[in-house]
Each structure stands twice: as C-alpha cells, then as structure tokens.
Coordinates of C-alpha atoms and ligand atoms in Angstrom, one line a residue:
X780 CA -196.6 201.0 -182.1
X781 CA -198.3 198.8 -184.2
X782 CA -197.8 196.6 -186.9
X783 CA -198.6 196.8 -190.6
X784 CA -198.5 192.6 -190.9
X785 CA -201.4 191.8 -193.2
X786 CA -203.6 188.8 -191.5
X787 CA -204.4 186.4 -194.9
X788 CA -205.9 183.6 -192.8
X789 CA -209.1 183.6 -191.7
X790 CA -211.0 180.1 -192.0
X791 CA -210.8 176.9 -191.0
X792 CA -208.2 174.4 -192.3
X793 CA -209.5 171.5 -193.3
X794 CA -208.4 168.6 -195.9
X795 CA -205.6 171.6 -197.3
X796 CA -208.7 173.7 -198.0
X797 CA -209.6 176.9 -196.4
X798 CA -213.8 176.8 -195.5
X799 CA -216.2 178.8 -193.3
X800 CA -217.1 177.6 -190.6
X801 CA -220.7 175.9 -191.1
X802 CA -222.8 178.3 -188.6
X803 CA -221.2 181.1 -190.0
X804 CA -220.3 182.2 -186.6
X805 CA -217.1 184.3 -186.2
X806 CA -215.1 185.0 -183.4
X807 CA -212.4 188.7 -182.8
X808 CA -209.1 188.2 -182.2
X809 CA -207.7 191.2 -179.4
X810 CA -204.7 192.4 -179.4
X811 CA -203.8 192.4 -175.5
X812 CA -201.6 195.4 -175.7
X813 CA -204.3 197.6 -177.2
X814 CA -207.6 195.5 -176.0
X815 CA -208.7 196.2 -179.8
X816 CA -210.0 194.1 -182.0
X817 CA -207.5 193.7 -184.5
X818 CA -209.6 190.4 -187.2
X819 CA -212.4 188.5 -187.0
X820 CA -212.0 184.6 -187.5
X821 CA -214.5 181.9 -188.2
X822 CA -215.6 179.8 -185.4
X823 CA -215.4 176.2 -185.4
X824 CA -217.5 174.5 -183.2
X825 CA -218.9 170.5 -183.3
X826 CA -220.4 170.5 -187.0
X827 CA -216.9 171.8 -187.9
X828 CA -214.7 169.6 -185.8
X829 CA -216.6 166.0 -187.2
X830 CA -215.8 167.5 -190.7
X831 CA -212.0 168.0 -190.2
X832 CA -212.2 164.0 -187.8
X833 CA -214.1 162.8 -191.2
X834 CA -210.7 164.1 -193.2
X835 CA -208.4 162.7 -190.7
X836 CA -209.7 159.7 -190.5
X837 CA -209.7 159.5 -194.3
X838 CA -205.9 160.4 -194.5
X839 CA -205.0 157.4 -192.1
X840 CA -206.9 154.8 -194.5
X841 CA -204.9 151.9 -194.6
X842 CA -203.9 152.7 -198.2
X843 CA -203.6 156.2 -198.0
X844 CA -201.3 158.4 -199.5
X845 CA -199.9 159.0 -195.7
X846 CA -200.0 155.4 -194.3
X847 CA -198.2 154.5 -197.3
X848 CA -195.4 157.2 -196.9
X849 CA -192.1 156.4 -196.1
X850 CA -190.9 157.0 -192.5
X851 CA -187.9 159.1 -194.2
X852 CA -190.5 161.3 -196.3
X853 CA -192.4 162.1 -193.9
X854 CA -189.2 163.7 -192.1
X855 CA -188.8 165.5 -195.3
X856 CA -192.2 166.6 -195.4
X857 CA -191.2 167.9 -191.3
X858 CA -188.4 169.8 -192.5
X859 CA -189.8 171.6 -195.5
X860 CA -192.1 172.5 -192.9
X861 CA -189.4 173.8 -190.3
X862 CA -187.7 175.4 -193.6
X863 CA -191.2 177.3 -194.4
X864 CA -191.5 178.6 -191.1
X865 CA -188.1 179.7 -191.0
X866 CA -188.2 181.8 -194.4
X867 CA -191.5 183.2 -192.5
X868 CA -190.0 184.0 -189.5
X869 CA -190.9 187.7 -189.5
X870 CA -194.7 187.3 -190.4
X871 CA -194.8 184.5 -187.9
X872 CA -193.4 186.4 -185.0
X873 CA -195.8 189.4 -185.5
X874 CA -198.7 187.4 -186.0
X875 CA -197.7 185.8 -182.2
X876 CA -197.1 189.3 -181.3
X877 CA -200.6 190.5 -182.3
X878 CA -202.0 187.5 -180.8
X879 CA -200.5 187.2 -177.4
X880 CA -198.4 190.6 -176.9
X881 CA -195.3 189.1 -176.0
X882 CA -192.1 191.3 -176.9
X883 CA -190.9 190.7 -180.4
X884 CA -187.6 189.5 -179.4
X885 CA -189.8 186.6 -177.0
X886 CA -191.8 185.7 -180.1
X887 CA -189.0 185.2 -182.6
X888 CA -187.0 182.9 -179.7
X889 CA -190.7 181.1 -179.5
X890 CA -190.8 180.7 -183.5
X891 CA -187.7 179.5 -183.7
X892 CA -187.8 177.4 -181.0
X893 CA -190.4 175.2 -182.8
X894 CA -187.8 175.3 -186.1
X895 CA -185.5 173.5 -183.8
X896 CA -188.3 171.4 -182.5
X897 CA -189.6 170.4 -185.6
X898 CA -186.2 169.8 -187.2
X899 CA -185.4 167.3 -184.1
X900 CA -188.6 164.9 -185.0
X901 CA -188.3 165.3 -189.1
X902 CA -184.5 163.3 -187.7
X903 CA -186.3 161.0 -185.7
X904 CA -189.1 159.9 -188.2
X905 CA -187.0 157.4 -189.6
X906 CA -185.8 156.6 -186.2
X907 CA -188.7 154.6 -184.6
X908 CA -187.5 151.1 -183.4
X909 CA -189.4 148.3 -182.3
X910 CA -187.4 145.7 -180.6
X911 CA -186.8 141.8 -180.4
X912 CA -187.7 140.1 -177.1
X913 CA -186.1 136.7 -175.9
X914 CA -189.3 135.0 -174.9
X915 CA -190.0 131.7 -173.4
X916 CA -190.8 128.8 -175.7
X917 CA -191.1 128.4 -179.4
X918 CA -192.0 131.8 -180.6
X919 CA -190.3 134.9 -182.2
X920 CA -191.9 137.9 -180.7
X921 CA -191.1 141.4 -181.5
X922 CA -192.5 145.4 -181.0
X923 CA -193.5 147.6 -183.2
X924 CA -194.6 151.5 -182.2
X925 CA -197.2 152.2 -184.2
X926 CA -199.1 155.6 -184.4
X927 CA -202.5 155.6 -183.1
X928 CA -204.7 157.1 -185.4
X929 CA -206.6 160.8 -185.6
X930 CA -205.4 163.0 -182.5
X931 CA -206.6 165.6 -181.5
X932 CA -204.4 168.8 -180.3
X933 CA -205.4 171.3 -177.9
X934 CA -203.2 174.5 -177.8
X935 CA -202.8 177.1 -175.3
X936 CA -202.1 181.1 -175.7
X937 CA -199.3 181.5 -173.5
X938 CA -196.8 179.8 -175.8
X939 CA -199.2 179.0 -179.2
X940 CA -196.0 178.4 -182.1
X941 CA -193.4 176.3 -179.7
X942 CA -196.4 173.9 -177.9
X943 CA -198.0 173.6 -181.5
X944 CA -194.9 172.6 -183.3
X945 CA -194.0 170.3 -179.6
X946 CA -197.2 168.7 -180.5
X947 CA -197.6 168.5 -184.2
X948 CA -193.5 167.4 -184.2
X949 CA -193.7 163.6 -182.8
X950 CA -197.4 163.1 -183.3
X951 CA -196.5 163.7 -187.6
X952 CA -193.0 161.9 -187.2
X953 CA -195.1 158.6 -186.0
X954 CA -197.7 158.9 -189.3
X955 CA -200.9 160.7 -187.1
X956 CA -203.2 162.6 -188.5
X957 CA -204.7 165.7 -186.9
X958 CA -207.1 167.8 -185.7
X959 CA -205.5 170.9 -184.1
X960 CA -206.9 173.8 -182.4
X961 CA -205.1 176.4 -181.3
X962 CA -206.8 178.9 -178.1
X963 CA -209.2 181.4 -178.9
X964 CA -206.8 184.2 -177.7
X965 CA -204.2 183.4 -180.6
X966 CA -205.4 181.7 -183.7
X967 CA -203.3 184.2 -185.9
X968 CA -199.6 183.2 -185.9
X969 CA -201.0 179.3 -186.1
X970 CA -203.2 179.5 -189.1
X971 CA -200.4 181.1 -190.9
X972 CA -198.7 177.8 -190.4
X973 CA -201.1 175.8 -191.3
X974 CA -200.7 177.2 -194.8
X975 CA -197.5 176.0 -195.1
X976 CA -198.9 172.6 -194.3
X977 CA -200.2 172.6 -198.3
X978 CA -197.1 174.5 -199.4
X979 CA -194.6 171.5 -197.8
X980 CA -196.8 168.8 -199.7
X981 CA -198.8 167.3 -196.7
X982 CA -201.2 165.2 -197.9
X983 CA -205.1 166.4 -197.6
X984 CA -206.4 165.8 -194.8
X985 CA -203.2 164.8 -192.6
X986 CA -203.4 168.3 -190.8
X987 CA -206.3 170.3 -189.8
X988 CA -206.7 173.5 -188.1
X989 CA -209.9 174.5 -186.2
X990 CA -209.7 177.8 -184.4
X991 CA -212.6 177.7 -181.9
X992 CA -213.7 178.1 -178.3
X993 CA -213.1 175.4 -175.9
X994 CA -216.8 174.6 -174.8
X995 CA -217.4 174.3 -178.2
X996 CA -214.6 173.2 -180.6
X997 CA -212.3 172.0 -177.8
X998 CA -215.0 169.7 -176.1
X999 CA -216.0 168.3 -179.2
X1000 CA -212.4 167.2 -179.7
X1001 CA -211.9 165.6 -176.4
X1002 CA -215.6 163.8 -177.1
X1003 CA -215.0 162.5 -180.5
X1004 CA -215.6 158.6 -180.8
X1005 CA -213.0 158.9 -184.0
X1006 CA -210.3 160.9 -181.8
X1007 CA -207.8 158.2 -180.6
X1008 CA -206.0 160.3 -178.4
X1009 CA -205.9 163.9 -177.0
X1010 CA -202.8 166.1 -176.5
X1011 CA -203.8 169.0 -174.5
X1012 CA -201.8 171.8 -172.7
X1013 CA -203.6 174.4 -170.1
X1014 CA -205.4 174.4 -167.4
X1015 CA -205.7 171.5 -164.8
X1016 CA -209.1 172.3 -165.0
X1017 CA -209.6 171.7 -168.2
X1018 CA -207.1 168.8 -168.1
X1019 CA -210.2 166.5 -165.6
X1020 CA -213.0 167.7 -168.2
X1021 CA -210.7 166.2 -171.0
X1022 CA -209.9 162.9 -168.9
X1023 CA -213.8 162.8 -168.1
X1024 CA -214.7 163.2 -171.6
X1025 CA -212.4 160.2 -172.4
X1026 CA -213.7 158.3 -170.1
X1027 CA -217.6 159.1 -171.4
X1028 CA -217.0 158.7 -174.8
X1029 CA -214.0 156.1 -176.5
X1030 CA -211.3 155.8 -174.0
X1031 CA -208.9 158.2 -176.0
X1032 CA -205.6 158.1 -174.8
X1033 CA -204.4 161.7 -173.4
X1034 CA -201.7 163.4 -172.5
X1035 CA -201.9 166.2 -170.4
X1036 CA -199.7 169.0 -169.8
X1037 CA -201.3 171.2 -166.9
X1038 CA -200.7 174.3 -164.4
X1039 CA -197.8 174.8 -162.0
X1040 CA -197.2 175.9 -158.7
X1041 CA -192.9 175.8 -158.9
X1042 CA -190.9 175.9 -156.4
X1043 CA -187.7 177.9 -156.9
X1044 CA -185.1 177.7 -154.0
X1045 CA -182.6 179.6 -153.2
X1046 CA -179.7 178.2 -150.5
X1047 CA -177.1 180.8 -148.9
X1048 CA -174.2 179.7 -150.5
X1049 CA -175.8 180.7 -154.3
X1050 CA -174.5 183.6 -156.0
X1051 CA -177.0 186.0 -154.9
X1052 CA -176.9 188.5 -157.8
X1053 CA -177.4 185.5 -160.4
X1054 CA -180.2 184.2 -157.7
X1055 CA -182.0 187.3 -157.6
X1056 CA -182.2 187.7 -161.6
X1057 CA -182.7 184.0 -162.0
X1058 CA -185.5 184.3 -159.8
X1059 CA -186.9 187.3 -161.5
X1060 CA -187.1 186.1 -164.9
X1061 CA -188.4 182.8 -163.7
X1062 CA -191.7 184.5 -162.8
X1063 CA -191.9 187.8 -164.6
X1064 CA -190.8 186.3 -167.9
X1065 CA -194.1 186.8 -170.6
X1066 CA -195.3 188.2 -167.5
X1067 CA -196.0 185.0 -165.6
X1068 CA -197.7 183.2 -167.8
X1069 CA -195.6 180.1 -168.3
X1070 CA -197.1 176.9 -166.7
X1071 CA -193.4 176.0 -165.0
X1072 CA -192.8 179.7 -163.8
X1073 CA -191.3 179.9 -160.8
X1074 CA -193.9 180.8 -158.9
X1075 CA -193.0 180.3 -154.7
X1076 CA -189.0 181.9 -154.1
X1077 CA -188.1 179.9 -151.2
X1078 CA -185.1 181.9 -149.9
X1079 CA -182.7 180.6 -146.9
X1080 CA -183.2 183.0 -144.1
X1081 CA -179.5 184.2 -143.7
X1082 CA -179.9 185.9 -146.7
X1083 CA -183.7 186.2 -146.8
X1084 CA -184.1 190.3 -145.6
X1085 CA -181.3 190.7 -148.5
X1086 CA -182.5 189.2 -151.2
X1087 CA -186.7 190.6 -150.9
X1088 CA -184.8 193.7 -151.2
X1089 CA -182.6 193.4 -153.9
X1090 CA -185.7 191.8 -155.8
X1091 CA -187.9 194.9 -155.5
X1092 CA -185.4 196.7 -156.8
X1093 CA -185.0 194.5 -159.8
X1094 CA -188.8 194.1 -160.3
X1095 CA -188.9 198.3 -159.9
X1096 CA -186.9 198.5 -162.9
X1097 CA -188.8 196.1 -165.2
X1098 CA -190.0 197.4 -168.4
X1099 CA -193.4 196.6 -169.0
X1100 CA -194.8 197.2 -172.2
X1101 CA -196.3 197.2 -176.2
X1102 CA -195.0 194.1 -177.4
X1103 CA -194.1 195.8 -180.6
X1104 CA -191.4 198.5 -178.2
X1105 CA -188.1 197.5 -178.6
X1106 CA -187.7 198.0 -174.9
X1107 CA -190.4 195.9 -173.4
X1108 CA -189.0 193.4 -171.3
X1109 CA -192.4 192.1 -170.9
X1110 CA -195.8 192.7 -172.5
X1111 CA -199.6 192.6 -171.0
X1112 CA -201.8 189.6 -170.0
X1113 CA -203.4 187.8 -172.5
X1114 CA -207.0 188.7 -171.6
X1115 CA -209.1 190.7 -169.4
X1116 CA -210.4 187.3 -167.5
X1117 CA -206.4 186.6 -166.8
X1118 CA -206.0 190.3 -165.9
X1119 CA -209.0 189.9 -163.4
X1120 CA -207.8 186.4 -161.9
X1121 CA -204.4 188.1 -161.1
X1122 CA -205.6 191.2 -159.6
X1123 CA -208.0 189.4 -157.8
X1124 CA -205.1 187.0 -156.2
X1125 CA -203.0 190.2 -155.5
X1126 CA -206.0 191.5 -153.2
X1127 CA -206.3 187.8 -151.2
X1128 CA -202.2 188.2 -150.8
X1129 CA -202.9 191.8 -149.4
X1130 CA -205.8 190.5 -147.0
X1131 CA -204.1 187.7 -146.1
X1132 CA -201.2 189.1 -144.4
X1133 CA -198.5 188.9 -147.1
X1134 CA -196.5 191.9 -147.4
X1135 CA -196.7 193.9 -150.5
X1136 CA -193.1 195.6 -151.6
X1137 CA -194.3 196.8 -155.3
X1138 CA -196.7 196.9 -157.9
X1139 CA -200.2 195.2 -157.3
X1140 CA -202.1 197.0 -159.6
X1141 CA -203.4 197.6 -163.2
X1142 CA -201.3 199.7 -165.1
X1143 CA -202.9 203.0 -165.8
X1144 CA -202.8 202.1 -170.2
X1145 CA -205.1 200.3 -172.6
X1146 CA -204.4 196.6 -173.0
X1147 CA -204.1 194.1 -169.9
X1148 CA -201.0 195.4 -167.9
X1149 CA -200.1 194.2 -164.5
X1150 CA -197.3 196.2 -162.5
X1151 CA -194.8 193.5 -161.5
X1152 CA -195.6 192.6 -158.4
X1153 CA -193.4 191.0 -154.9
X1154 CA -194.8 189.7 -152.0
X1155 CA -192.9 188.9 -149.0
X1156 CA -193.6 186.7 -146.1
X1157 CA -195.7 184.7 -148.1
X1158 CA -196.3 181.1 -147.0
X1159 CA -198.4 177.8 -148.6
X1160 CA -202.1 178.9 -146.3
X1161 CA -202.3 181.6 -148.3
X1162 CA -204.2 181.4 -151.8
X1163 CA -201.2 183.2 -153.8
X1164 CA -198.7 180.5 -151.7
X1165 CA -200.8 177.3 -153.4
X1166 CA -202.7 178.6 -156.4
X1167 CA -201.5 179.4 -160.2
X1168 CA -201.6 182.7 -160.6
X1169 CA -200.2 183.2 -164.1
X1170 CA -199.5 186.4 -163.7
X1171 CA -196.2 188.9 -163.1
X1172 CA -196.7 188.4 -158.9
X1173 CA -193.0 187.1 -157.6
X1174 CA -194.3 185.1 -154.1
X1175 CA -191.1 185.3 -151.4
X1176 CA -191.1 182.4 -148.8
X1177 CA -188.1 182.0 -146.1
X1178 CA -186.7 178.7 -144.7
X1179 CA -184.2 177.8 -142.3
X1180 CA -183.7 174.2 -143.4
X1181 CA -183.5 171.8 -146.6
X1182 CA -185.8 169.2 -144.4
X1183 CA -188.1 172.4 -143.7
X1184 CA -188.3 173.3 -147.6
X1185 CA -188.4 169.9 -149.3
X1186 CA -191.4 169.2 -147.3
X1187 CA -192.9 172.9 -147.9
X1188 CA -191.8 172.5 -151.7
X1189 CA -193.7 169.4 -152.0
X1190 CA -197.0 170.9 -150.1
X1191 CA -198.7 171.6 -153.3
X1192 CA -201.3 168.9 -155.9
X1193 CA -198.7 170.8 -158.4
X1194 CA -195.6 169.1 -159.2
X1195 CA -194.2 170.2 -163.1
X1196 CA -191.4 172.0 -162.0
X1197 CA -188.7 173.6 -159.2
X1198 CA -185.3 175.5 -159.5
X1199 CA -182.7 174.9 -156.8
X1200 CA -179.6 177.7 -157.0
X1201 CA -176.5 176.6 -154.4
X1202 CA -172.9 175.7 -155.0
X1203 CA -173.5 172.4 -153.0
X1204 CA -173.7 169.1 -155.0
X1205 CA -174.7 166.8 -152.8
X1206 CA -177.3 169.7 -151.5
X1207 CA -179.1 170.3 -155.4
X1208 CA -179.2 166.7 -156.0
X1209 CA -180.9 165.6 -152.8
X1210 CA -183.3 168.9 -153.1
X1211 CA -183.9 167.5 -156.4
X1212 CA -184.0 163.7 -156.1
X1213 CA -186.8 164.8 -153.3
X1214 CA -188.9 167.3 -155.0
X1215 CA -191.6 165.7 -156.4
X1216 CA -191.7 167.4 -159.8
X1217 CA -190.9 166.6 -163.5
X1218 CA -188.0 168.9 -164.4
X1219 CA -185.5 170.2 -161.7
X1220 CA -183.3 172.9 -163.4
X1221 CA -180.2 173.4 -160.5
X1222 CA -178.4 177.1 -161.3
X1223 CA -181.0 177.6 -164.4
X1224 CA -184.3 178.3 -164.9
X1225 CA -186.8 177.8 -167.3
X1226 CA -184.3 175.9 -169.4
X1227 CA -185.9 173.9 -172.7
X1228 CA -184.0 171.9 -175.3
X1229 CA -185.8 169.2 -177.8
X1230 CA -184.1 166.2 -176.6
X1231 CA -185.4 166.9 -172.9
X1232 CA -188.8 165.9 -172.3
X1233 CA -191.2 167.8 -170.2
X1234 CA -194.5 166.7 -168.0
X1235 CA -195.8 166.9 -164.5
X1236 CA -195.8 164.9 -160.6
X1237 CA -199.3 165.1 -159.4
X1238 CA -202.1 167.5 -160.7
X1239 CA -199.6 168.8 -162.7
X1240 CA -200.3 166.3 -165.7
X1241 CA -200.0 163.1 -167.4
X1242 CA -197.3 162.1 -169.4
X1243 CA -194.4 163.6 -171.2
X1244 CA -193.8 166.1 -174.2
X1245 CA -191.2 165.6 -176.2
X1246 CA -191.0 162.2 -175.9
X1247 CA -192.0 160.0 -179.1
X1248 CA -192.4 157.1 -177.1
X1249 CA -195.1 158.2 -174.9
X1250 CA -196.7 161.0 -177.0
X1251 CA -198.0 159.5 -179.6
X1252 CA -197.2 155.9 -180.1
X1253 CA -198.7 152.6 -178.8
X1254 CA -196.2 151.1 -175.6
X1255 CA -195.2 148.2 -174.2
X1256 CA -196.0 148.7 -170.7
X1257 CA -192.8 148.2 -169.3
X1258 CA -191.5 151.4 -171.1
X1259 CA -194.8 153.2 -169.8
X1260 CA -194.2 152.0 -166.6
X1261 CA -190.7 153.4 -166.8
X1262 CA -191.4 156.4 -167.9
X1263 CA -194.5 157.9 -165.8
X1264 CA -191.4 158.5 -163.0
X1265 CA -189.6 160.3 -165.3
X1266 CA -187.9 163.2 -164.2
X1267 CA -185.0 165.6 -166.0
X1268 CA -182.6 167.3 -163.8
X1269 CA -180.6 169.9 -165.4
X1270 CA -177.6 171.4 -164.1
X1271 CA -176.2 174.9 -165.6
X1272 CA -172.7 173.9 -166.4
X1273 CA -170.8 177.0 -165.5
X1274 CA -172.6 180.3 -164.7
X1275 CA -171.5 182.1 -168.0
X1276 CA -174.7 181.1 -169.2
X1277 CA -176.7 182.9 -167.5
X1278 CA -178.1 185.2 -169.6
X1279 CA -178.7 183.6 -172.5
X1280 CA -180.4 181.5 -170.7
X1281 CA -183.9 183.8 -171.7
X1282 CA -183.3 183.7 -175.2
X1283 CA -183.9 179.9 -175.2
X1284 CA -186.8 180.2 -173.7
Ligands
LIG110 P1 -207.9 176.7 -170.6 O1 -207.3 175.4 -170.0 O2 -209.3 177.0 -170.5 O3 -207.5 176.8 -172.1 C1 -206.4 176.1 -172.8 C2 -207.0 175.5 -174.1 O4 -208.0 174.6 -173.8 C3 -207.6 176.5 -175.1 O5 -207.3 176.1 -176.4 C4 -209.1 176.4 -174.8 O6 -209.9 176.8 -175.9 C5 -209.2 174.9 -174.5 N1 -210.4 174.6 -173.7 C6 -211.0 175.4 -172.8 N2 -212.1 174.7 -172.3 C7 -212.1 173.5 -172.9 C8 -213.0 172.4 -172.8 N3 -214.1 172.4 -172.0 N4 -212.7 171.3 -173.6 C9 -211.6 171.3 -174.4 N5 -210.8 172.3 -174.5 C10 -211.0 173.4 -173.8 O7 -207.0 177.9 -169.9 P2 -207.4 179.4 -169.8 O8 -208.9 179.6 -169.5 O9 -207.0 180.0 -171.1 O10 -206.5 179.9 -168.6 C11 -206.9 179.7 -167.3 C12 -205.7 179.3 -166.4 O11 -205.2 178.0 -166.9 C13 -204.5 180.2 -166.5 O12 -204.7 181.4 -165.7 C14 -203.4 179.3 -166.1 O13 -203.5 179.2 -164.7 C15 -203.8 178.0 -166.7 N6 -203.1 177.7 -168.0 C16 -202.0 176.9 -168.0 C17 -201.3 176.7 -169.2 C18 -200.1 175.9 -169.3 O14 -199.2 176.2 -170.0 N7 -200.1 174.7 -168.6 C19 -201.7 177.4 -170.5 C20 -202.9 178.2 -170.3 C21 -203.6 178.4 -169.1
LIG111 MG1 -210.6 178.4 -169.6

C-alpha cells in the first residue's frame, strides 16, 4: 500500500520563491503507517524565519501592492486559491496521507473542508464593517477593523490542510501578511499549497511558508519583535511558552487554540445505538487525535453496564489500518513520542484501577498503531480521567445525576468542548448552558461548519477560530468583551444525520 505521489516541494517559501534553508540543515518527513522516511525537507529555523518576517513586513508597506488591494480582490485572490486546491484535490489528500496517515477518505473530507473554508472568507473580504457610534458632544466617531500587520501561524499535525486554510482564511480576507509554519510531522500536503499561493497571483511576500521545528522555527515566531500577532493551535503547553514569549518580547496579540479533555454525556432516554456510535467516533476518529475528541463518556447508570458493553463490541470491530487501505477506518499515531504518551497513559489507567475491556497495546505492524482501547469505571483522580491523551483510548464514567455530572463535567482546567445525547430539551440545554466549554454539540459530535466559530473555557485557549472579528482584526472592546463568553450550541436537527455526520469532519 503505498502511493506513487511525487513530493515536488521541498524548501522554504518565502517572498513566492522557493530557497534553502540558510544552515543547510534538513529535516525527514515519516510516514506513520510505515515509520519510513518517505523526503527530506529543509529546516527553517531563526535566520530563516527573520528572512520570511523581513518579506512580510515588506508586503504590508503602506503602499504595497497588498495594502493597496481591493477588499473584493483579495477575495478573488481567496478563491482562486480555494479553486487551485480543489483542481489538486487528489495530490493534496495523498500528500496529508503520507504526512499524517489518516484514511484517504479522512484526508479528502479534511482538504475539502478548507475549500469550503476558504471560499466562506474570499465572501467575507469585502464584508468587513466598521460602524458609526452616537457619541456624546460635538464629534462624529466611527470604527474601523483594520488588519494588524505580519502574523505569524503555527500549525499542528493532527488536522495540517483544514487549521491552515481556518488560519490563513480570515487572517488574508483582513489584508495580513504571513509567516506560516506548518508541524514538523506534516510539512508535505502544506507546502504543496503554498505553491498555489504564486499560481493564484499573491503578491510576494504576502504568504510564507517555513517548515521547521518548534524550538527552533516555532519559537522564533512567537519571539519576533515584527510579529503582531500569533495564531497557534496545539498543545496547552506550548500555548503558555507562546503567551510568555509575547509577553518577553512585543506584546503580540495571540490566539490560542489548545488541548481538550471533552466531556461526552450520555442520559437514559438517548437512543442508545446512535449514543454508542456517536460516542465511538467521537474518540476513535483519526485515532484520537482531535483536540475536541470526546474524550470522558459519562453514561447514566441505568443504562451504564449496557452501554460499556455494546461499546467494546463496537471498538472490537474497528478497522485500524494503512491510511492508503480502502478499509481503514482509522490509521496510526502520528509519531512514536505520541505512540509512547498513549501507551504510557493506558498502563496508569491499568494501575490505577480502571478496568480494561479491549485493546491497550501496540499493534504488532510497522508504523505507530494503537489497538482501540475502552476503559471502564474510570473517574476524574485518575490520569487518563483528567489528562489529553490524544490517542484511540474511549474513557467510560457512570453518573446517577445531571447535578452529579455537570459538576464532574466541569472538574477539568480543559473546557473546548462536550456532547450531551437525550431526548430532553430542557435537560441538553441546562447540561449545556452549565458546561463550561466553547462548543456544546447536543445529539452530534464533532460537528464543524465555517460560519461557527470554535475556541476554548479555561486552559483550553484564548479566543475564537473562525471568527474575523476576533482572529485577526483590531476590536473595540465591547465586541471583545462580548465575545471571550462565546459559546455555540449545536443541536442535530433530526437523527437522519447521523452518519454523515463523519464525513464533515
Ligand atoms: P505541540 O504543541 O508541541 O506542537 C504543535 C505545533 O507547535 C507544531 O507546529 C510545533 O512545531 C509547534 N511548537 C512546538 N514547540 C514550540 C515552541 N516552543 N514554540 C513555538 N511553536 C512550537 O504539540 P505536539 O508535541 O505535537 O503534541 C503534544 C500533545 O499536544 C498531543 O499529544 C496533544 O495532547 C496536544 N496537541 C493538541 C492539538 C490540538 O489540536 N489542540 C494539536 C497537536 C497536539
Ligand atoms: Mg511538542
């Protein structure tokens, strides 16, 4: 099972020119469902990253090219880009394949998921208002969102083409210019698009791509004086280094989009089949390794001994494999530090007390496999009950009341997400008017759409994706007021959507 994709791009991006990096360093890219080496990359660290600033910086001169653009052309720009990708689609999605060994049929939903999110901010380029305020005495006073300058884009592995094209979207709608780097892990499927940056007519200079490590590349990012803000998605470790490095250098603005510890809970009056799936996907989808996976299954206890069995039976059956086999369901781990991490959580769960029903171990294959994993009687003292594991582990907790589980749902420093499945309205909404978490999805999981923006309560993150206002633009500080609370519920309209529920993932 392989692929016969050739990999063109190799070098830095920088000012729509393709360079070596300036130490001459390169990096391998692995393919996680071999553990081979599959290209080697140059690696960008902080010579490299002041060289692709210096070219941002130059592209928002007041009298650029790009400053001087239209708000409308630059949405054209947007959509040739979206367009590009599109007529790409099958290089693109084996290049994500290669990179992060999700199924193919994951990684085209992923590709084309940033299509739909590019096409929504190439609409709302034009689309930026200011406003007029009544003010006391003689004076006319008005708004204006302006965009801030050079940011700078950090990307993770687990989704690299959708968080790119959620980042690069608003932050090019507004007039930024950028300095992107995409994770060590998956540089493959990202530098392809940043040739199409120069194909779609983008000015030099207006993107840049720097594949690198994070010490390196990534922290000279988060450090530079010219960087007015920082977009950055992964972990919540990470996340405090960036904030400190704000703080230490030029007070960069940053958004940060962090780990999970979700809540997903299920009431005795749900559907149980559709619960039980639901629930399934929510954490083995790309094998765990979604920041909002669903991560602690509270179940009600009348249907608790029920539904632990019916999910082992479900997770028995998963088919875990080559992201280039039609049949995977899910592929490996990204790397052999995540594979480690997971295992290593799986033993503490063992130890613990938690009761192991299946899996728990590596799978006996080259490449990074986890056996899908479920863990009963599993409560928030142990470490796989409060920490991110990121991995295909399904964690079952049982309650006997919706006091009892709010306040267990909420005993976490995570708060990005939580499901709530029940026939009930007036029991979903108060679960999820009390959770404190960004996005509630009630009879869905893992549900994402452009218009909906996406961010985390608590450790979980600061700010919002997907929202132009907050991402990228200078606020008034009533609207940022407003919308640090902000919180999506989503309800599944009617449960025929359930299963296509995955594919717009
Ligand atoms: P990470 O947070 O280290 O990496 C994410 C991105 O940040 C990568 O591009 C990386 O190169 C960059 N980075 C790393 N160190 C940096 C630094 N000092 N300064 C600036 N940028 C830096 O995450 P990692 O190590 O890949 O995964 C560890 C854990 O983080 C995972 O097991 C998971 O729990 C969590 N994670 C959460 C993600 C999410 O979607 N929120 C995505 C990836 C990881
Ligand atoms: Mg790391």
């Amino acid at each position: 099972m392989a692929s016969n994709v050739n990999i063109e791009f190799r070098k830095l991006f920088i000012n729509n020119e393709w360079v070596d990096s300036k130490s001459g360093k390169t990096f391998p890219v692995i393919n996680p469902s071999t553990g081979e080496s599959v290209a080697d990359i140059q690696e960008a660290d902080e010579a490299d990253v002041n060289q692709a600033v210096q070219a941002a910086k130059k592209a928002f001169e007041r009298k650029s090219t790009w400053t001087q653009m239209n708000a409308s052309q630059r949405g054209e720009l947007l959509i040739r880009l979206a367009h590009l990708i599109k007529d790409n689609v099958s290089i693109i999605t084996e290049l994500n394949t290669i990179d992060s060994g999700k199924p193919l049929t994951a990684s085209i939903g992923e590709v084309l998921q940033g299509v739909s999110l590019l096409t929504y901010y190439a609409g709302l380029a034009d689309k930026i208002n200011g406003q007029t305020l009544l003010s006391d005495g003689p004076v006319f006073s008005y708004t204006r969102r302006e965009p801030i300058g050079v940011c700078g884009l950090i990307v993770p592995w687990n989704f690299p083409i959708s968080i790119l094209c959620m980042k690069i979207g608003p932050a090019l709608a507004a007039g930024c210019t950028l300095v992107i780097k995409p994770a060590e892990q998956t540089p493959l499927a990202s530098l392809f698009i940043a040739s199409l940056f120069k194909k779609a007519e983008f000015p030099a200079g207006v993107v840049n791509m720097v594949p690198g490590y994070g010490p390196t590349a990534g922290a000279a990012i988060s450090n530079h004086m010219d960087i007015a803000k920082v977009s950055f998605t992964g972990s919540t470790e990470v996340g405090k280094l960036i904030l400190k490095a704000s703080a230490d250098s030029n007070l960069k603005k940053v958004s940060l989009e962090l780990g999970g510890k979700s809540p997903n809970i299920i009431f005795a009056d749900a559907d149980l089949d559709y619960a039980v799936e639901m629930a399934h996907q929510s954490i083995m989808y790309h094998s765990g390794q979604i920041c909002c996976a669903g991560s602690r299954t509270y179940v009600h206890e009348d249907i608790y001994e029920e539904f632990v069995k019916r999910s082992v039976e479900r997770a028995k059956k998963r088919v875990v494999g080559d992201g280039f086999d039609k049949k995977s369901e899910s592929g490996p781990q990204v790397d052999e530090d995540s594979l480690k991490k997971i295992l290593d959580l799986i033993e503490s769960g063992k130890k613990e007390g938690a009761k192991l029903h299946c899996g728990g171990k590596r799978m006996d294959r080259s490449g990074y496999f986890v056996e899908p994993t479920v863990f009963s009687d599993v409560n928030e003292n142990m470490r796989i009950g409060r920490e991110e594991i990121f991995g295909p582990v399904q964690s079952i907790f049982k309650f006997k009341t919706i006091d009892e589980v709010i306040e267990k749902a909420n005993n976490t420093h995570y708060g990005l997400a939580a499901c709530v499945f029940t026939k009930d309205l007036e029991t979903s909404l108060t679960v999820a008017h009390a959770i404190k978490a960004g996005t509630i999805w009630v009879n869905c999981v893992n549900y994402f759409s452009p218009q909906q923006p996406f961010g985390g309560y608590k450790q979980s993150g600061i700010g919002r994706e997907l929202l132009v206002y907050n991402k990228i633009l200078r606020l008034s500080l009533l609207y940022s007021l407003q919308i640090k609370t902000c919180k999506i519920i989503l309800y599944c309209l009617t449960y025929s959507m359930k299963f296509c529920v995955y594919e717009m993932i």
